[in-house]
XYZ file of N, CA and C in Angstrom:
627
model
N 123.788 65.375 119.538
C 123.100 64.751 119.637
C 122.404 63.735 119.375
N 121.514 62.509 119.114
C 120.020 62.228 118.400
C 119.259 62.146 119.607
N 117.701 61.969 119.525
C 116.840 61.328 120.246
C 117.327 60.571 121.638
N 116.730 60.852 122.172
C 116.685 61.104 123.874
C 115.921 59.177 124.355
N 116.526 58.414 124.445
C 115.473 57.825 124.814
C 114.844 56.919 125.658
N 113.796 56.015 126.248
C 112.543 55.841 126.757
C 114.064 55.460 127.728
N 113.115 54.704 129.237
C 113.471 53.874 129.984
C 112.797 52.564 129.503
N 112.194 52.456 128.812
C 111.633 50.750 128.029
C 113.175 50.629 127.050
N 113.506 51.483 126.228
C 114.005 51.814 124.804
C 115.417 51.226 125.649
N 116.012 52.046 126.090
C 117.182 52.048 126.883
C 117.906 50.178 127.759
N 116.518 49.830 128.685
C 116.545 48.914 128.879
C 116.755 47.498 128.249
N 115.886 48.205 127.423
C 115.486 46.154 126.072
C 116.713 46.527 125.089
N 117.779 47.577 125.270
C 119.053 47.069 124.273
C 120.234 46.885 125.364
N 120.192 47.137 126.695
C 120.971 46.918 127.644
C 121.262 45.196 128.607
N 119.537 44.803 128.003
C 119.741 43.408 129.070
C 120.401 42.920 129.788
N 121.502 41.971 129.689
C 122.569 41.102 130.946
C 123.372 42.756 130.910
N 124.133 43.251 130.364
C 124.850 44.096 130.151
C 124.523 44.833 131.726
N 122.974 45.307 131.455
C 123.065 45.394 132.762
C 123.228 45.400 134.205
N 123.708 43.816 133.785
C 123.105 43.473 135.425
C 125.044 42.454 135.676
N 125.473 42.473 134.974
C 126.775 42.615 134.693
C 127.853 43.995 134.850
N 126.685 45.266 135.585
C 126.993 46.722 135.479
C 127.064 46.934 136.706
N 125.693 46.435 136.826
C 125.306 46.700 138.492
C 124.694 45.705 139.680
N 124.667 44.564 138.588
C 124.009 43.299 139.941
C 124.514 43.239 140.834
N 125.986 43.844 141.454
C 126.556 43.973 142.694
C 127.038 44.916 143.820
N 125.536 45.841 143.674
C 125.847 47.172 143.869
C 126.023 46.882 145.692
N 126.784 47.591 146.562
C 127.030 47.018 148.128
C 126.164 47.204 148.676
N 125.552 48.726 148.768
C 124.599 49.353 149.275
C 123.726 48.706 148.956
N 122.822 48.184 148.251
C 121.764 47.234 147.402
C 121.624 45.582 148.395
N 122.724 45.313 147.801
C 122.777 44.081 148.823
C 122.192 44.547 150.753
N 123.555 45.168 150.791
C 122.879 45.181 152.810
C 121.605 45.441 152.666
N 120.878 46.467 152.124
C 119.855 47.180 152.440
C 118.988 45.709 152.429
N 119.422 44.410 150.798
C 117.776 43.547 151.106
C 118.390 42.637 152.484
N 119.517 42.841 152.652
C 120.310 42.094 153.641
C 119.202 42.524 155.201
N 119.491 43.614 155.748
C 118.304 44.209 156.184
C 116.603 44.229 155.988
N 116.419 44.200 154.830
C 114.715 44.188 154.481
C 114.489 42.270 155.413
N 115.149 41.931 154.228
C 114.730 40.014 154.067
C 114.939 39.592 155.996
N 116.267 39.956 156.869
C 115.887 40.125 158.237
C 114.762 40.114 159.100
N 113.899 41.294 158.792
C 112.880 42.244 158.887
C 111.741 41.520 158.397
N 111.362 40.576 157.418
C 110.301 39.673 156.741
C 109.896 38.489 157.080
N 108.559 38.290 157.549
C 108.014 37.377 157.857
C 108.313 35.951 156.258
N 108.290 34.534 156.592
C 107.883 33.970 155.131
C 106.408 34.503 154.530
N 106.585 34.636 153.443
C 105.482 34.310 152.753
C 105.210 36.197 152.409
N 105.389 37.070 153.111
C 105.348 38.594 152.742
C 105.181 38.556 151.206
N 104.232 39.976 151.685
C 104.275 39.972 150.037
C 105.421 41.221 149.746
N 105.632 40.816 148.285
C 106.835 41.746 148.258
C 106.658 42.546 147.065
N 107.247 43.790 146.230
C 106.942 44.321 145.123
C 108.134 45.262 144.901
N 108.617 44.648 143.344
C 110.376 44.983 142.804
C 109.805 46.030 141.596
N 110.406 47.811 142.529
C 109.860 48.476 141.197
C 111.198 48.221 140.847
N 110.862 48.099 139.125
C 112.490 48.066 138.752
C 112.930 47.230 138.303
N 112.126 45.846 138.236
C 112.942 44.514 138.956
C 113.917 44.049 137.716
N 114.172 44.978 136.455
C 115.199 44.704 135.934
C 115.829 42.582 135.547
N 116.855 42.053 135.369
C 116.552 40.888 135.556
C 116.834 39.702 136.071
N 115.799 40.603 137.480
C 115.754 39.944 138.491
C 116.850 39.502 139.521
N 117.943 39.890 139.423
C 119.042 39.949 140.227
C 119.656 41.084 140.589
N 120.379 41.256 141.480
C 120.078 40.752 143.186
C 118.356 40.275 143.968
N 117.314 41.737 144.016
C 116.279 42.160 144.364
C 115.624 40.593 144.165
N 115.239 40.046 143.650
C 114.194 39.546 143.221
C 114.633 38.039 144.199
N 115.850 37.617 143.338
C 116.306 36.120 143.960
C 116.496 36.206 144.940
N 116.772 37.131 145.651
C 117.173 37.135 147.230
C 116.517 37.353 148.238
N 114.492 38.207 147.869
C 113.673 37.753 148.675
C 113.251 36.336 148.018
N 112.884 36.359 147.088
C 112.554 34.261 146.402
C 112.853 33.410 147.450
N 115.075 33.238 148.136
C 115.629 32.747 148.669
C 115.075 32.615 149.955
N 114.625 34.119 150.419
C 113.923 34.328 151.824
C 113.068 33.557 152.037
N 112.169 33.698 150.916
C 110.816 32.933 151.640
C 109.649 33.744 151.166
N 110.003 34.890 150.627
C 108.940 36.274 150.089
C 107.756 35.810 149.107
N 106.777 36.504 149.137
C 106.059 36.067 147.593
C 106.025 37.139 146.787
N 106.744 37.226 145.891
C 107.815 38.428 145.479
C 107.064 38.721 143.521
N 106.676 40.054 143.416
C 105.817 40.628 142.118
C 107.084 41.880 141.755
N 107.320 41.464 140.880
C 108.169 42.535 140.038
C 107.561 43.182 138.692
N 107.202 44.404 138.535
C 107.509 45.323 137.799
C 108.463 45.813 137.153
N 108.885 45.801 135.404
C 109.373 46.965 134.691
C 109.444 47.290 133.025
N 109.604 47.975 132.920
C 109.123 49.158 132.124
C 109.474 47.712 130.126
N 110.745 47.092 130.952
C 111.577 46.860 129.538
C 111.037 45.185 128.811
N 110.471 44.767 128.119
C 109.845 43.635 127.753
C 111.216 43.326 128.005
N 112.880 43.237 127.165
C 113.403 42.257 127.752
C 114.227 42.129 128.928
N 113.603 42.806 129.613
C 114.433 42.893 131.850
C 113.386 41.532 132.047
N 111.829 42.058 132.039
C 110.699 40.680 132.212
C 111.252 39.648 131.132
N 111.127 38.887 130.016
C 111.642 38.051 129.901
C 113.047 37.108 130.472
N 114.325 38.067 130.931
C 115.202 37.655 131.373
C 114.883 37.319 133.173
N 114.490 38.106 134.117
C 113.808 37.998 135.361
C 112.899 36.699 135.043
N 112.285 36.286 134.612
C 111.618 34.868 134.355
C 112.158 33.799 134.101
N 113.169 33.169 133.425
C 113.753 32.909 132.798
C 115.234 32.468 134.375
N 115.542 33.801 135.171
C 116.392 33.680 135.745
C 115.899 33.269 137.618
N 114.670 33.974 137.988
C 114.274 33.928 139.023
C 112.726 33.264 138.740
N 112.514 31.856 138.761
C 110.986 31.673 138.690
C 109.742 31.490 139.735
N 110.580 31.571 140.832
C 109.758 31.709 141.942
C 109.396 32.754 142.036
N 109.409 34.095 141.207
C 108.880 35.254 141.658
C 107.744 35.085 140.205
N 106.860 36.352 140.633
C 106.575 36.896 139.382
C 106.256 38.042 138.590
N 106.703 38.523 137.794
C 107.343 39.683 137.374
C 106.061 40.114 135.850
N 106.024 40.719 135.842
C 105.104 41.853 134.572
C 106.613 43.100 134.376
N 105.605 43.705 132.652
C 105.595 44.720 132.052
C 104.728 45.413 132.310
N 105.159 46.258 133.005
C 104.287 47.444 133.923
C 104.822 49.070 134.563
N 104.512 49.922 134.322
C 105.696 51.106 134.376
C 104.964 51.448 135.996
N 105.614 51.749 137.054
C 105.049 52.221 138.037
C 104.698 53.641 138.341
N 104.695 54.865 136.902
C 103.403 55.448 136.990
C 101.772 55.568 136.544
N 101.620 54.328 136.626
C 100.201 53.932 135.606
C 99.975 52.696 136.807
N 100.717 51.097 136.924
C 100.580 50.173 137.721
C 99.598 50.595 138.952
N 98.210 49.416 138.327
C 97.787 48.848 139.822
C 98.193 47.823 140.469
N 98.265 48.157 141.938
C 98.861 47.220 143.017
C 97.620 46.221 143.397
N 97.420 45.112 143.355
C 96.344 44.272 143.928
C 95.995 45.245 145.729
N 94.702 45.212 145.620
C 94.232 45.401 147.366
C 94.886 45.083 149.046
N 95.400 46.010 149.394
C 96.191 46.208 150.724
C 97.655 46.453 150.543
N 97.800 46.876 149.646
C 99.091 46.450 149.273
C 100.192 45.563 149.336
N 101.292 46.376 150.307
C 102.274 44.771 149.654
C 103.004 45.200 151.435
N 104.282 44.018 151.798
C 104.334 44.152 153.160
C 106.169 44.301 152.714
N 105.869 44.411 151.629
C 107.416 45.669 151.448
C 107.294 46.070 150.193
N 107.498 47.458 149.604
C 108.283 47.575 148.712
C 109.523 48.018 147.984
N 109.699 47.676 147.118
C 112.149 47.630 146.835
C 111.951 48.667 146.001
N 112.102 49.356 145.382
C 113.119 50.679 144.313
C 113.920 51.113 144.703
N 115.377 49.778 143.844
C 116.256 50.877 143.313
C 116.583 50.707 141.984
N 116.568 52.396 142.301
C 117.255 52.855 140.365
C 115.811 53.575 139.497
N 114.509 53.039 139.620
C 113.394 52.536 138.687
C 113.070 54.167 138.493
N 114.067 54.984 138.924
C 112.792 56.747 138.840
C 113.654 57.380 137.808
N 114.579 56.767 137.258
C 115.293 57.879 136.639
C 115.008 58.886 135.515
N 115.061 57.731 134.446
C 114.373 58.464 132.646
C 113.144 58.985 133.455
N 112.830 59.751 133.904
C 111.837 60.670 133.063
C 111.484 61.677 133.867
N 110.179 62.836 133.491
C 110.488 64.111 135.022
C 110.801 64.035 136.287
N 111.372 65.245 136.344
C 110.583 65.554 137.709
C 109.699 65.249 138.616
N 108.841 66.074 137.981
C 107.259 65.657 138.540
C 106.698 64.393 138.845
N 107.127 63.406 138.125
C 107.241 61.890 137.508
C 107.826 61.378 138.347
N 109.088 61.697 139.041
C 109.640 60.716 140.159
C 108.642 60.810 141.252
N 108.695 62.560 141.896
C 107.669 62.586 143.081
C 106.983 61.935 142.868
N 105.592 62.078 141.656
C 104.665 61.381 141.808
C 104.608 59.546 142.360
N 105.962 58.911 141.548
C 106.449 58.107 142.120
C 106.138 57.574 143.055
N 106.657 58.099 143.321
C 107.614 58.218 144.978
C 106.604 58.220 146.155
N 105.779 59.270 145.643
C 104.581 58.914 146.162
C 103.431 57.606 146.471
N 103.145 56.844 145.541
C 102.587 55.915 144.867
C 103.471 54.969 145.474
N 104.373 54.728 145.537
C 105.205 53.836 146.006
C 105.114 53.783 147.450
N 104.863 54.789 147.878
C 104.971 54.912 149.558
C 103.203 54.406 149.808
N 102.575 54.713 149.328
C 101.347 54.750 149.977
C 100.905 53.101 149.062
N 101.761 52.216 148.665
C 101.522 51.029 148.521
C 101.924 49.702 149.591
N 102.866 50.518 149.957
C 103.105 49.924 151.253
C 102.439 49.536 152.694
N 102.089 48.299 153.334
C 101.095 48.048 153.901
C 100.850 48.877 155.617
N 100.678 48.374 156.177
C 100.468 49.305 157.556
C 101.428 48.994 158.124
N 102.975 48.721 158.623
C 103.842 47.606 158.841
C 104.542 47.525 157.945
N 104.968 48.155 157.182
C 104.958 47.743 155.920
C 106.901 48.587 155.594
N 107.509 47.506 154.932
C 108.897 48.865 154.881
C 108.749 49.362 153.417
N 109.889 50.354 153.410
C 109.568 50.773 151.694
C 111.419 50.902 151.657
N 112.215 50.269 150.910
C 113.177 49.838 150.939
C 113.753 50.663 149.268
N 114.299 51.629 149.525
C 115.015 52.235 148.286
C 116.506 53.059 147.782
N 116.820 53.013 146.770
C 117.902 52.726 146.512
C 117.734 54.792 144.622
N 118.871 55.897 144.858
C 118.456 55.618 143.218
C 119.830 57.261 143.313
N 120.130 57.785 142.355
C 120.844 59.223 142.252
C 120.240 60.044 142.862
N 120.337 60.289 143.570
C 120.206 62.472 144.015
C 120.208 63.362 143.295
N 119.771 64.314 143.991
C 119.411 65.392 143.601
C 118.999 66.404 142.615
N 118.770 67.337 142.841
C 117.876 68.204 142.953
C 117.733 68.698 140.848
N 117.566 67.356 140.184
C 117.825 67.611 138.735
C 116.474 67.397 137.564
N 116.151 68.150 136.699
C 115.429 68.000 135.839
C 115.394 68.198 134.325
N 115.001 66.958 133.248
C 114.803 67.091 132.534
C 117.057 67.300 132.054
N 118.194 66.699 132.566
C 119.748 67.040 132.555
C 119.419 65.756 131.116
N 120.021 66.534 130.306
C 120.569 65.267 128.834
C 122.087 64.971 129.283
N 122.220 63.080 129.503
C 123.542 62.579 129.650
C 123.856 61.211 128.354
N 124.449 60.684 128.617
C 125.083 59.509 127.723
C 125.192 58.475 128.762
N 124.758 57.832 129.195
C 124.888 56.432 130.141
C 125.105 55.566 129.306
N 126.335 54.466 129.367
C 126.458 52.961 128.841
C 125.838 53.593 127.380
N 125.976 54.358 126.424
C 125.885 53.947 125.770
C 125.061 54.623 125.070
N 123.893 55.227 126.217
C 122.966 55.553 125.195
C 122.200 57.168 126.112
N 121.841 57.947 124.660
C 121.588 59.414 125.690
C 120.018 59.575 125.699
N 120.244 59.922 127.428
C 118.628 60.036 128.064
C 119.025 61.009 128.478
N 117.809 61.324 128.965
C 117.120 62.625 129.947
C 116.942 62.169 131.232
N 117.014 63.276 132.277
C 116.629 62.154 133.917
C 116.665 63.517 134.282
N 116.255 62.649 135.427
C 115.632 63.701 136.707
C 115.709 62.773 138.011
N 116.219 63.335 139.227
C 115.347 63.252 140.153
C 115.265 63.961 141.735
N 115.586 63.893 142.963
C 115.337 64.814 143.789
C 116.944 64.710 144.662
N 116.250 66.027 145.085
C 117.494 65.683 146.846
C 117.272 64.553 147.272
N 118.338 64.735 147.790
C 117.970 63.905 149.259
C 117.288 64.332 150.235
N 117.018 65.445 150.670
C 116.050 66.011 151.773
C 114.947 65.849 151.197
N 114.765 66.397 149.688
C 113.349 66.518 149.116
C 112.868 64.549 149.559
N 113.138 63.813 148.418
C 113.121 62.144 149.279
C 112.466 61.538 150.286
N 113.445 62.343 151.496
C 113.222 62.553 152.983
C 111.919 62.735 153.114
N 112.035 64.681 152.947
C 110.687 64.988 153.504
C 109.352 63.846 153.163
N 109.714 63.636 151.321
C 108.386 63.297 150.927
C 108.274 62.144 151.481
N 108.696 61.114 151.995
C 107.947 59.617 152.685
C 107.711 60.108 153.455
N 108.405 60.976 155.199
C 108.061 61.621 156.094
C 106.688 62.106 155.938
N 106.317 62.646 154.535
C 104.700 63.513 154.391
C 103.908 62.309 154.006
N 104.245 61.247 153.615
C 103.257 60.185 153.016
C 103.157 58.855 154.227
N 103.341 59.250 155.012
C 103.315 58.780 156.593
C 104.062 57.411 157.002
N 106.059 57.566 156.671
C 106.905 56.550 156.370
C 107.505 56.912 157.461
N 108.272 56.330 158.265
C 109.633 57.020 159.127
C 110.465 56.234 158.583
N 111.144 57.278 158.460
C 112.506 56.848 157.252
C 113.682 56.689 158.752
N 113.655 55.311 158.733
C 114.659 54.994 159.789
C 116.121 54.896 159.306
N 116.673 54.730 158.364
C 118.121 54.897 157.765
C 118.367 55.579 156.649
N 119.190 56.218 156.657
C 119.361 56.875 155.293
C 121.250 57.064 154.911
N 121.192 56.464 153.884
C 123.171 57.277 153.687
C 123.665 57.288 152.492
N 124.782 57.876 152.128
C 124.988 57.671 149.955
C 126.183 57.472 150.140
N 126.346 57.259 148.945
C 128.434 56.310 148.893
C 127.969 56.175 147.111
N 129.483 55.807 146.923
C 130.027 55.982 146.119
C 129.682 54.656 145.720
N 129.319 54.887 144.340
C 128.962 53.334 143.276
C 130.264 53.374 141.853
N 131.070 52.369 141.599
C 132.067 52.285 140.685
C 131.889 51.235 139.585
N 130.630 51.360 138.486
C 130.188 50.396 137.686
C 131.633 49.087 137.682
N 130.662 47.464 136.434
C 131.759 46.802 136.540
C 131.976 46.796 135.149
N 131.699 48.782 134.289
C 131.550 48.833 133.462
C 132.408 50.026 132.451
N 133.317 49.809 131.662
C 133.502 51.624 131.586
C 132.815 52.639 130.902
N 131.479 51.685 130.102
C 130.971 53.201 129.691
C 129.812 53.878 130.397
N 130.082 53.160 131.914
C 129.282 53.828 133.060
C 130.227 54.193 134.181
N 130.467 55.442 134.673
C 130.921 56.686 135.351
C 130.671 55.336 136.739
N 131.621 56.435 137.801
C 131.077 56.066 139.027
C 129.947 56.960 139.671
N 128.407 56.665 140.089
C 127.827 57.217 140.813
C 127.831 57.227 142.553
N 127.241 58.664 142.714
C 126.725 58.847 144.465
C 125.409 57.804 144.272
N 125.462 57.247 145.069
C 124.019 56.501 145.304
C 123.327 57.020 146.921
N 122.457 57.123 146.815
C 121.556 57.062 147.919
C 120.087 56.375 148.586
N 120.255 55.411 149.879
C 119.968 54.814 150.180
C 118.805 54.812 150.936
N 117.847 54.456 151.212
C 116.375 55.011 152.664
C 115.998 53.541 153.063
N 115.621 53.599 154.467
C 114.645 52.370 153.849
C 114.142 52.932 155.208
N 112.320 52.532 154.931
C 111.263 53.640 155.845
C 110.521 52.803 155.917
N 109.764 52.502 157.032
C 108.593 51.927 157.503
C 107.252 52.441 157.847
N 105.735 51.750 157.238
C 105.139 52.145 157.119
C 104.334 51.750 158.859
N 103.971 52.995 159.397
C 103.166 53.443 161.376
C 102.540 51.654 161.216
N 102.783 50.332 161.859
C 101.661 49.554 162.100
C 99.632 50.038 162.310
């Protein structure tokens, strides 16, 4: 196998194909419905790993939220700006992004932390938790597992992935001042023959007002 690609390289290459395969994850749609039912109009929401803007940013904009999306992929940012003109999108890395003063009323993190090292996953989770304002919500999904530096082929690309176990995710959020209100796992089968079924962890949390 050749050199493993960065997240930016992988998603620049995938472009619209990622949305076709992963744009309708039932657990993600349910999480967005749960979140938008609790946010007032004008709520400031950060979408980390915003991809093509669908479904997360699009759903949030439709609900009247003030949405900022960040993604490491320039191609994804360009697609998102075209698809969801009602949101702002920036090419930025969760590991170095600087949020505005006061943070956000909600932070969404749907699968952006996998193509990095395990300590970076933990640090990024801490950073996102800190950006959630008092009374705000943090909604996330990932592929759970105590995994560090696992080389895999994913959607035709050779990548190195890491993650944390379900227990570590829950404990880390609680330690950072977030109350975990709900979590569950579900198996998802992507609509692409090059992607195998995945176990997904969904977690809904809130910072004490």
